[in-house]
Coordinates of C-alpha atoms in Angstrom, one line a residue:
Chain A
M1 CA 38.2 -34.5 38.9
T2 CA 41.2 -35.7 40.9
T3 CA 43.4 -32.8 39.8
A4 CA 40.7 -30.3 40.5
S5 CA 40.1 -31.6 44.0
L6 CA 43.9 -31.8 44.7
R7 CA 44.3 -28.2 43.5
S8 CA 41.5 -27.0 45.7
G9 CA 43.0 -28.9 48.6
V10 CA 39.8 -30.9 49.3
S11 CA 41.5 -34.3 49.5
A12 CA 44.5 -35.0 51.7
P13 CA 47.8 -33.7 50.4
A14 CA 49.7 -36.3 48.4
S15 CA 52.2 -38.2 50.6
P16 CA 55.3 -40.0 49.2
E17 CA 53.6 -43.4 49.8
H18 CA 50.5 -42.2 48.0
R19 CA 52.6 -41.1 44.9
A20 CA 54.4 -44.4 44.8
Q21 CA 51.3 -46.4 44.3
L22 CA 51.2 -46.6 40.5
V23 CA 55.0 -46.6 39.6
P24 CA 58.1 -47.5 41.6
A25 CA 59.8 -44.5 43.3
A26 CA 62.8 -44.7 41.0
A27 CA 60.7 -44.0 37.9
L28 CA 59.6 -40.7 39.4
T29 CA 63.2 -39.4 39.5
R30 CA 63.9 -40.0 35.9
R31 CA 62.9 -37.9 32.9
V32 CA 60.0 -39.3 30.7
Q33 CA 61.5 -40.8 27.6
P34 CA 60.1 -39.4 24.3
L35 CA 58.8 -41.9 21.7
R36 CA 61.5 -43.3 19.5
R37 CA 60.9 -42.8 15.7
P38 CA 63.0 -45.4 13.9
W39 CA 61.4 -44.8 10.5
Q40 CA 62.7 -41.2 10.5
W41 CA 66.2 -42.6 10.4
V42 CA 65.3 -44.9 7.5
A43 CA 63.8 -42.0 5.6
T44 CA 66.9 -39.9 6.3
G45 CA 69.1 -42.6 5.0
V46 CA 67.2 -43.1 1.8
V47 CA 67.2 -39.4 1.0
L48 CA 70.9 -39.0 1.7
L49 CA 71.7 -42.0 -0.4
L50 CA 69.7 -40.6 -3.4
A51 CA 71.3 -37.2 -2.9
L52 CA 74.8 -38.6 -2.8
N53 CA 74.2 -40.7 -5.9
F54 CA 73.0 -37.7 -7.9
G55 CA 75.7 -35.5 -6.4
Q56 CA 78.3 -37.9 -7.5
T57 CA 77.2 -37.7 -11.1
L58 CA 77.5 -33.9 -11.1
F59 CA 81.3 -34.4 -10.7
T60 CA 81.8 -37.7 -12.6
N61 CA 79.5 -37.2 -15.6
P62 CA 81.6 -35.0 -18.1
A63 CA 78.4 -34.1 -20.0
W64 CA 77.6 -31.4 -17.4
E65 CA 80.6 -29.5 -18.8
W66 CA 80.9 -27.2 -15.8
S67 CA 83.8 -25.2 -17.3
R68 CA 81.4 -24.3 -20.2
V69 CA 78.7 -23.3 -17.6
G70 CA 81.3 -20.8 -16.2
H71 CA 82.1 -19.7 -19.7
W72 CA 78.5 -18.8 -20.6
F73 CA 77.3 -17.6 -17.2
F74 CA 78.3 -13.9 -17.7
N75 CA 78.1 -14.0 -21.5
P76 CA 76.9 -10.6 -22.8
A77 CA 74.1 -12.2 -24.8
I78 CA 72.9 -14.1 -21.7
L79 CA 73.1 -10.9 -19.6
T80 CA 71.1 -9.0 -22.2
G81 CA 68.4 -11.8 -22.1
L82 CA 68.5 -11.6 -18.4
T83 CA 67.8 -7.9 -18.5
I84 CA 64.8 -8.4 -20.8
T85 CA 63.4 -11.1 -18.5
L86 CA 63.8 -8.8 -15.5
E87 CA 62.3 -5.8 -17.3
A88 CA 59.3 -7.8 -18.6
T89 CA 58.7 -9.3 -15.1
A90 CA 59.2 -6.1 -13.2
I91 CA 57.0 -4.0 -15.4
S92 CA 54.3 -6.6 -15.6
A93 CA 54.4 -7.2 -11.8
V94 CA 53.8 -3.5 -11.1
V95 CA 51.2 -3.0 -13.9
S96 CA 49.4 -6.2 -12.8
F97 CA 49.2 -5.1 -9.2
V98 CA 47.8 -1.7 -10.0
G99 CA 45.4 -3.3 -12.5
G100 CA 44.6 -6.0 -10.0
V101 CA 43.6 -3.4 -7.4
I102 CA 41.4 -1.6 -9.9
V103 CA 39.7 -4.8 -11.1
A104 CA 39.2 -6.0 -7.5
L105 CA 37.6 -2.8 -6.5
A106 CA 35.4 -2.9 -9.6
R107 CA 34.4 -6.4 -8.8
R108 CA 33.3 -5.3 -5.3
S109 CA 31.5 -2.2 -6.7
R110 CA 27.8 -1.8 -6.1
N111 CA 27.5 -0.9 -9.8
R112 CA 26.4 -4.0 -11.5
V113 CA 27.9 -3.0 -14.9
L114 CA 31.3 -2.4 -13.3
S115 CA 31.3 -5.6 -11.2
G116 CA 30.0 -7.6 -14.2
A117 CA 32.7 -6.3 -16.4
A118 CA 35.3 -7.1 -13.8
W119 CA 33.9 -10.6 -13.4
L120 CA 33.9 -11.1 -17.2
Y121 CA 37.5 -9.9 -17.5
I122 CA 38.7 -12.3 -14.8
W123 CA 36.7 -15.2 -16.3
V124 CA 38.2 -14.7 -19.8
F125 CA 41.9 -14.1 -18.8
R126 CA 42.0 -16.8 -16.2
S127 CA 40.7 -19.3 -18.7
I128 CA 42.8 -18.6 -21.8
P129 CA 46.4 -20.0 -21.7
L130 CA 49.0 -17.2 -21.6
I131 CA 50.7 -18.5 -24.8
L132 CA 47.4 -18.1 -26.6
V133 CA 47.0 -14.5 -25.4
L134 CA 50.5 -13.7 -26.5
V135 CA 50.1 -15.2 -30.0
F136 CA 46.7 -13.5 -30.3
L137 CA 48.4 -10.1 -29.5
Y138 CA 51.2 -11.0 -31.9
N139 CA 48.6 -11.3 -34.7
L140 CA 46.5 -8.4 -33.5
A141 CA 47.5 -6.3 -36.5
S142 CA 45.8 -8.7 -38.9
L143 CA 42.6 -8.7 -36.6
Y144 CA 42.7 -4.9 -35.9
P145 CA 45.1 -3.0 -38.2
K146 CA 44.3 0.1 -36.2
I147 CA 43.4 0.3 -32.5
G148 CA 41.9 3.2 -30.7
V149 CA 39.1 4.4 -28.4
G150 CA 36.1 6.5 -29.2
I151 CA 32.4 6.7 -29.2
P152 CA 30.9 3.8 -31.3
F153 CA 30.1 5.2 -34.8
G154 CA 31.4 8.5 -33.5
P155 CA 34.8 10.2 -33.4
Q156 CA 37.8 7.9 -32.7
L157 CA 41.3 8.2 -31.5
Q158 CA 43.3 5.7 -33.5
F159 CA 46.8 4.3 -33.9
S160 CA 48.4 1.8 -36.2
T161 CA 48.7 -1.5 -34.2
T162 CA 52.2 -2.4 -35.3
N163 CA 53.5 1.1 -34.4
V164 CA 52.1 1.0 -30.9
L165 CA 53.0 -2.6 -30.0
S166 CA 56.8 -3.3 -30.2
D167 CA 57.6 -6.9 -29.4
L168 CA 58.6 -6.3 -25.8
T169 CA 55.6 -4.0 -25.2
L170 CA 53.4 -6.6 -26.7
G171 CA 54.9 -9.2 -24.4
V172 CA 54.4 -7.0 -21.3
V173 CA 50.9 -6.2 -22.3
G174 CA 50.1 -9.9 -22.8
L175 CA 51.7 -10.9 -19.5
S176 CA 49.9 -8.1 -17.7
L177 CA 46.5 -8.9 -19.2
A178 CA 46.7 -12.4 -17.9
E179 CA 48.3 -11.5 -14.6
I180 CA 45.8 -8.8 -13.7
A181 CA 43.0 -11.4 -13.6
F182 CA 45.0 -13.4 -11.0
A183 CA 46.2 -10.3 -9.1
A184 CA 42.6 -9.1 -8.9
E185 CA 41.5 -12.3 -7.2
I186 CA 44.4 -12.1 -4.8
V187 CA 43.7 -8.5 -3.9
R188 CA 40.0 -9.2 -3.5
S189 CA 40.7 -12.0 -1.0
G190 CA 42.9 -9.6 0.9
L191 CA 40.3 -6.9 1.0
V192 CA 37.6 -9.3 2.1
A193 CA 39.8 -10.4 5.0
V194 CA 39.9 -6.9 6.5
D195 CA 37.5 -6.7 9.4
L196 CA 34.3 -4.7 8.8
G197 CA 34.9 -2.8 12.0
Q198 CA 38.0 -1.3 10.4
H199 CA 35.9 0.3 7.7
E200 CA 33.4 1.5 10.2
A201 CA 36.0 3.0 12.5
A202 CA 37.6 4.9 9.6
K203 CA 34.1 6.2 8.5
A204 CA 33.2 7.2 12.1
L205 CA 36.4 9.2 12.4
G206 CA 35.4 11.1 9.2
I207 CA 38.6 10.0 7.4
P208 CA 38.2 10.9 3.6
R209 CA 37.3 7.9 1.5
Y210 CA 40.5 7.7 -0.6
R211 CA 42.6 7.8 2.6
Q212 CA 40.4 5.2 4.3
F213 CA 41.5 2.8 1.5
T214 CA 45.2 3.7 1.2
R215 CA 45.9 4.2 4.9
I216 CA 43.5 1.8 6.8
V217 CA 42.2 -0.9 4.5
L218 CA 44.9 -1.6 2.0
P219 CA 47.8 -1.9 4.4
Q220 CA 45.9 -4.5 6.4
A221 CA 44.8 -6.3 3.2
L222 CA 48.4 -6.4 2.1
R223 CA 49.2 -8.7 4.9
T224 CA 47.1 -11.4 3.1
I225 CA 48.0 -10.2 -0.4
V226 CA 51.8 -10.2 -0.2
P227 CA 52.4 -13.9 0.1
G228 CA 50.0 -14.8 -2.6
Y229 CA 51.1 -12.0 -4.9
V230 CA 54.8 -12.8 -4.5
N231 CA 54.0 -16.4 -5.5
Q232 CA 52.3 -14.9 -8.5
I233 CA 55.4 -12.9 -9.4
V234 CA 57.5 -16.0 -9.3
G235 CA 55.1 -17.6 -11.7
L236 CA 55.3 -14.5 -13.8
L237 CA 59.1 -14.6 -13.9
K238 CA 58.9 -18.1 -15.3
S239 CA 56.0 -17.3 -17.7
S240 CA 58.0 -14.5 -19.2
S241 CA 60.0 -17.3 -20.9
L242 CA 57.0 -17.7 -23.1
L243 CA 57.8 -14.3 -24.7
F244 CA 60.3 -16.2 -26.8
Y245 CA 57.4 -17.4 -28.9
V246 CA 56.6 -13.9 -29.8
S247 CA 60.2 -13.2 -30.8
V248 CA 61.3 -11.4 -27.6
L249 CA 64.8 -12.5 -26.7
D250 CA 64.5 -13.0 -23.0
L251 CA 66.9 -15.2 -21.0
F252 CA 65.2 -18.4 -22.2
G253 CA 65.1 -17.0 -25.8
V254 CA 68.8 -16.2 -25.8
V255 CA 69.6 -19.7 -24.5
Q256 CA 67.4 -21.2 -27.3
N257 CA 69.2 -19.2 -29.9
L258 CA 72.6 -20.0 -28.6
Q259 CA 71.7 -23.7 -28.6
S260 CA 71.0 -23.7 -32.3
T261 CA 74.3 -21.9 -32.9
Y262 CA 76.3 -24.2 -30.5
P263 CA 74.5 -27.5 -30.6
S264 CA 77.3 -29.2 -28.5
E265 CA 76.7 -26.8 -25.6
V266 CA 73.0 -27.5 -25.0
I267 CA 73.4 -28.9 -21.4
P268 CA 75.7 -26.1 -20.0
L269 CA 73.4 -23.5 -21.6
L270 CA 70.3 -25.0 -19.9
V271 CA 72.2 -25.1 -16.6
V272 CA 73.1 -21.4 -17.0
A273 CA 69.5 -20.5 -17.6
S274 CA 68.3 -22.7 -14.7
V275 CA 70.8 -21.2 -12.3
W276 CA 69.9 -17.6 -13.2
Y277 CA 66.2 -18.4 -12.7
L278 CA 67.1 -19.9 -9.3
I279 CA 69.0 -16.8 -8.4
L280 CA 66.1 -14.5 -9.5
T281 CA 63.5 -16.5 -7.5
S282 CA 65.7 -16.5 -4.4
A283 CA 66.1 -12.7 -4.7
I284 CA 62.3 -12.4 -4.9
A285 CA 61.9 -14.6 -1.8
L286 CA 64.4 -12.4 0.1
V287 CA 62.4 -9.3 -0.8
Q288 CA 59.2 -11.1 0.3
Y289 CA 60.7 -11.8 3.7
F290 CA 61.3 -8.1 4.4
V291 CA 58.0 -7.0 2.9
E292 CA 56.0 -9.5 5.0
R293 CA 57.9 -8.5 8.1
F294 CA 56.9 -4.9 7.5
Y295 CA 53.2 -5.7 7.0
N296 CA 53.1 -8.0 10.0
R297 CA 54.3 -5.3 12.3
G298 CA 51.9 -4.8 15.2
L299 CA 50.4 -8.2 14.7
K300 CA 52.8 -10.2 16.8
G301 CA 52.0 -8.7 20.2
A302 CA 52.7 -9.9 23.6
R303 CA 49.2 -10.9 24.4
Chain B
M1 CA 39.4 17.4 29.3
S2 CA 38.1 20.8 28.2
A3 CA 35.0 21.3 26.1
T4 CA 33.6 24.4 24.5
S5 CA 29.9 24.0 24.1
A6 CA 28.1 20.7 24.2
A7 CA 25.8 19.5 21.5
A8 CA 22.1 18.7 21.6
V9 CA 20.7 15.7 19.8
Q10 CA 17.2 15.3 18.4
I11 CA 15.8 12.1 17.0
V12 CA 12.5 12.4 15.3
G13 CA 10.3 9.6 13.9
A14 CA 13.2 7.2 13.4
H15 CA 12.2 4.0 11.5
K16 CA 14.6 1.3 10.3
S17 CA 14.2 -2.2 8.9
F18 CA 16.7 -4.9 8.0
G19 CA 14.8 -6.9 5.4
D20 CA 11.5 -7.9 7.0
K21 CA 12.7 -7.2 10.5
K22 CA 11.6 -3.8 11.9
V23 CA 14.4 -2.7 14.2
L24 CA 13.3 0.9 14.9
R25 CA 9.6 1.6 14.9
G26 CA 9.2 5.3 15.4
I27 CA 11.7 6.7 17.9
D28 CA 11.5 10.3 19.2
L29 CA 14.2 11.3 21.5
S30 CA 15.5 14.7 22.7
I31 CA 18.9 14.8 24.3
E32 CA 19.9 18.0 26.2
P33 CA 23.4 19.4 25.7
G34 CA 26.0 18.5 28.3
T35 CA 24.0 15.5 29.6
V36 CA 24.8 11.8 29.9
T37 CA 22.1 9.6 28.4
A38 CA 22.2 5.8 29.0
I39 CA 20.3 3.7 26.5
L40 CA 19.2 0.3 27.9
G41 CA 17.3 -2.6 26.5
P42 CA 17.4 -6.3 25.8
S43 CA 19.6 -7.5 22.9
G44 CA 17.8 -7.0 19.6
S45 CA 15.8 -4.0 21.0
G46 CA 17.4 -1.7 18.4
K47 CA 19.5 0.3 20.8
S48 CA 22.8 -0.1 18.9
T49 CA 21.0 0.7 15.6
L50 CA 19.6 3.8 17.1
L51 CA 23.1 4.9 18.3
R52 CA 24.7 4.2 15.0
A53 CA 22.0 6.2 13.2
V54 CA 23.1 9.3 15.2
N55 CA 26.3 9.5 13.1
H56 CA 24.8 7.9 10.0
L57 CA 26.7 4.6 10.3
E58 CA 23.1 3.3 9.9
K59 CA 20.8 5.0 7.4
L60 CA 17.3 5.6 8.6
D61 CA 14.4 4.5 6.4
E62 CA 12.2 7.3 7.7
G63 CA 12.7 10.1 10.2
Y64 CA 15.9 12.1 11.0
V65 CA 18.6 12.8 13.4
A66 CA 19.8 16.4 14.1
V67 CA 22.8 17.5 16.1
D68 CA 22.6 21.1 17.2
G69 CA 19.8 21.7 14.7
E70 CA 21.8 20.3 11.8
L71 CA 20.4 17.3 9.9
I72 CA 22.8 14.4 10.0
G73 CA 23.4 12.4 6.8
V74 CA 20.5 14.0 4.9
H75 CA 19.2 17.3 3.7
L76 CA 15.8 18.6 2.9
V77 CA 15.0 19.0 -0.8
G78 CA 11.5 20.3 -1.3
D79 CA 9.4 18.1 1.0
R80 CA 11.7 15.2 1.0
L81 CA 14.8 14.1 2.9
K82 CA 17.7 13.1 0.6
E83 CA 21.0 11.5 1.6
L84 CA 24.0 13.8 1.6
H85 CA 27.1 13.3 -0.5
E86 CA 29.6 11.0 1.3
K87 CA 32.1 13.8 1.7
Q88 CA 29.6 15.9 3.6
I89 CA 28.6 13.0 5.8
L90 CA 32.3 12.3 6.7
R91 CA 32.7 16.0 7.6
Q92 CA 29.7 15.7 10.0
R93 CA 31.0 12.5 11.5
A94 CA 34.3 14.1 12.3
R95 CA 32.4 16.3 14.8
I96 CA 30.8 13.3 16.5
G97 CA 32.9 10.8 18.5
F98 CA 32.1 7.1 18.3
V99 CA 33.5 4.4 20.6
F100 CA 32.9 0.8 19.4
Q101 CA 32.2 -2.3 21.5
N102 CA 35.2 -4.1 19.9
F103 CA 37.4 -0.9 20.0
N104 CA 38.3 -1.2 16.3
L105 CA 41.7 0.2 16.8
F106 CA 43.8 0.1 13.6
P107 CA 46.1 -2.9 14.4
H108 CA 48.8 -1.9 11.9
L109 CA 49.3 1.5 13.5
T110 CA 50.8 2.3 16.9
V111 CA 48.7 3.8 19.7
I112 CA 49.8 7.3 18.9
E113 CA 49.4 6.8 15.1
N114 CA 45.9 5.6 15.8
I115 CA 45.1 8.9 17.6
V116 CA 46.9 11.2 15.2
E117 CA 45.3 9.7 12.1
A118 CA 41.9 11.4 12.1
P119 CA 42.9 15.0 12.9
V120 CA 45.6 14.8 10.3
A121 CA 43.5 13.0 7.7
T122 CA 40.7 15.5 8.0
G123 CA 43.1 18.5 7.9
R124 CA 42.0 19.5 11.4
L125 CA 45.6 19.7 12.8
P126 CA 49.1 19.6 11.4
K127 CA 51.1 16.5 12.2
A128 CA 53.2 18.0 15.1
A129 CA 50.2 19.6 16.8
A130 CA 48.2 16.4 16.4
R131 CA 51.0 14.4 18.1
E132 CA 51.2 16.8 21.0
R133 CA 47.4 16.6 21.4
A134 CA 47.5 12.8 21.2
L135 CA 50.1 12.7 24.0
E136 CA 47.9 14.9 26.2
L137 CA 44.9 12.6 25.6
L138 CA 47.0 9.6 26.4
A139 CA 47.9 11.2 29.7
Q140 CA 44.3 11.8 30.4
V141 CA 43.3 8.1 29.9
G142 CA 46.4 7.1 31.9
L143 CA 48.4 5.5 29.0
S144 CA 51.3 7.9 28.5
D145 CA 53.8 5.0 28.5
K146 CA 51.9 3.1 25.7
A147 CA 52.3 5.7 22.9
D148 CA 54.5 3.5 20.7
A149 CA 52.9 0.2 21.5
F150 CA 50.7 -1.6 19.0
P151 CA 47.1 -2.3 20.0
R152 CA 47.7 -6.1 20.2
Q153 CA 50.2 -5.5 23.0
L154 CA 47.5 -3.9 25.2
S155 CA 44.8 -5.4 27.4
G156 CA 41.2 -4.9 26.3
G157 CA 40.6 -2.1 28.8
Q158 CA 43.7 -0.3 27.6
Q159 CA 42.6 -0.7 24.0
Q160 CA 39.2 0.8 24.8
R161 CA 40.9 3.8 26.6
V162 CA 43.0 4.3 23.5
A163 CA 39.8 4.2 21.4
I164 CA 38.3 6.9 23.6
A165 CA 41.4 9.0 23.2
R166 CA 41.2 8.5 19.5
A167 CA 37.6 9.7 19.5
L168 CA 38.6 12.7 21.6
A169 CA 41.3 13.7 19.2
L170 CA 38.7 15.4 17.0
D171 CA 37.4 17.4 20.0
P172 CA 33.8 16.2 19.5
Q173 CA 31.1 17.9 21.6
L174 CA 29.0 14.7 21.3
I175 CA 30.4 11.2 21.9
L176 CA 28.5 8.0 21.3
F177 CA 29.5 4.8 23.1
D178 CA 28.2 1.5 21.8
E179 CA 28.4 -1.0 24.7
P180 CA 32.0 0.2 25.5
T181 CA 32.6 -2.5 28.2
S182 CA 30.7 -5.5 26.8
A183 CA 33.9 -7.0 25.2
L184 CA 36.0 -6.6 28.3
D185 CA 37.0 -9.1 31.0
P186 CA 35.0 -8.1 34.2
E187 CA 38.1 -6.9 36.0
L188 CA 38.9 -4.4 33.2
V189 CA 35.4 -2.8 33.1
G190 CA 36.1 -0.4 35.9
E191 CA 39.0 1.4 34.3
V192 CA 37.0 2.2 31.1
L193 CA 34.0 3.3 33.1
A194 CA 36.2 5.6 35.2
V195 CA 37.4 7.3 32.0
I196 CA 33.8 7.8 30.8
R197 CA 32.8 9.1 34.2
R198 CA 35.5 11.7 34.0
L199 CA 34.4 12.7 30.5
A200 CA 30.9 13.2 31.8
E201 CA 32.3 16.0 34.0
T202 CA 33.7 17.9 31.1
G203 CA 30.3 19.1 29.9
R204 CA 30.3 17.1 26.7
T205 CA 27.1 15.3 25.6
L206 CA 27.5 11.6 26.0
V207 CA 25.2 8.9 24.8
V208 CA 26.0 5.4 26.1
V209 CA 24.4 2.1 25.1
T210 CA 25.2 -0.1 28.0
H211 CA 24.4 -3.1 30.1
E212 CA 26.1 -1.6 33.2
I213 CA 23.0 -0.7 35.3
G214 CA 25.1 0.5 38.2
F215 CA 27.0 2.8 35.9
A216 CA 23.8 4.2 34.4
R217 CA 22.3 4.9 37.8
E218 CA 25.5 6.6 39.0
V219 CA 26.5 8.7 35.9
A220 CA 23.5 9.1 33.6
D221 CA 21.3 12.2 33.8
H222 CA 18.7 10.5 31.6
V223 CA 17.9 6.8 31.1
V224 CA 16.1 5.5 28.0
F225 CA 14.7 2.0 28.0
L226 CA 14.2 0.5 24.5
D227 CA 12.4 -2.7 23.6
E228 CA 11.4 -4.0 20.2
G229 CA 12.2 -0.8 18.4
V230 CA 10.2 1.6 20.6
I231 CA 11.0 3.6 23.7
V232 CA 9.1 1.9 26.5
E233 CA 10.1 4.4 29.2
Q234 CA 12.5 7.2 29.8
G235 CA 13.4 9.6 32.6
S236 CA 15.8 10.1 35.4
P237 CA 17.8 7.0 36.6
G238 CA 15.8 7.1 39.8
D239 CA 12.5 6.9 37.9
V240 CA 13.4 4.3 35.3
L241 CA 15.8 2.1 37.2
V242 CA 14.4 2.3 40.7
N243 CA 10.7 2.8 40.1
P244 CA 10.0 1.6 36.6
T245 CA 6.4 1.9 35.6
H246 CA 6.3 -0.6 32.8
A247 CA 6.3 -4.4 33.2
R248 CA 8.8 -4.8 30.4
T249 CA 11.3 -2.5 32.1
R250 CA 10.8 -4.3 35.4
D251 CA 11.3 -7.7 33.7
F252 CA 14.5 -6.5 32.0
L253 CA 15.9 -5.0 35.2
A254 CA 15.1 -8.2 37.2
R255 CA 17.1 -10.2 34.6
V256 CA 20.2 -8.1 34.5
L257 CA 20.5 -7.1 38.1

């Protein structure tokens, strides 16, 4: 009320005496002091103390065996394992994304059978632990010695299960099966987030249906999808260590094997694996930064 | 803004319900080629639904829309209207411009990419020619310097002018405007209306759902007043806006003026 009337000039203009009523004149010439936050300093001290304590042990505790870490870091076996981890993660990430888009679209379909099947798929593979899926696949040959597709009770196209699924293929299939379920939900949330008016504008301009999706809807959905899906890829990278249990020698698998051969080097080998996983995750985060920046273009306008 | 030959629109026996709510209850309307028709009415009167039915964004339950004698969104099979395949509907829509209340520009594309998209996607023009045409259109709506801006960087009025340029990129002989100034700050309404006014002089057929009575009186050749899904009254702006014969029209005008 006061500010409004002052601004409109209804009341008399503020004179120096008028301003000095509430506080002494000297207080008006000094900057307002921000609130002090002493507990912040305490918290900082505690964190630093803990960090220094732990940091010290890295140097003083000989069991870390840093020289052995250096020795193993670029070991050919480790690097081979690293390649397998990268391969399994990269292939599964791509397959899962494409599969995720398809399942998400099926889930949104007007066709009840399609959307029902997509729902069922997501329900099953979100529920079953990945390790179970992998072991199931590993034993698939005893469940279905031959796999194939065809018309029920009619002609079939069949393959021997053990021929089709090598260990790495099996691992990638298992990872993807599980990952598609999560990717589908991430993609679906992204598609839902795109304004209905965008679909309508694309329709009204007569843009062909496939292009409506690839050029108008998906790029906008990706803004929402990318952060969630990258998070998912990081999870995938780590989940790929489960492939060890179905006899795929990924980074973790190689380290496990080396540990049984060199029992005295358990700690440095674990450090090597951890550092490699840290590096891979950081690389993914870096890629994420640039991808997000690309899909956010046009959305940080001046107004 | 050159135009070849304007399109005529015919709406016959249009019915539409959303659930239990009857939005259109038997609309018959004939729009002459090259004219500007303003559709007025209180909110919920069905005017936007009617406009959206013209390019089949809304499917009619009964009745039909024809543009230049061609049924839109449906075809006659025996004695029954059946919906066309989506591909054919999209082809028909590419000949009808549509301008939305909320602009609906593609936010991830620049202004020029927004305009180039449809002619390229529909195979109407090669990319270079579409770009050239887009720059011409931007000049016509007074936004030559904004070609590489993103929609978010523009004011509402500028965005709506880009949306009009985008609709013009397909060279439609019929353009539909769904409350083109309702989402704008008052001081930005004028610039958009000025662009529509200039379009009216090109001989294209324009159908405008609007609340701007002044604009309707000045620019429209024909005014249609809609209430509760039926046409209450139609005629020249002088008849409908100055000397309305129906009480409902008079009430509405008294409230908006």
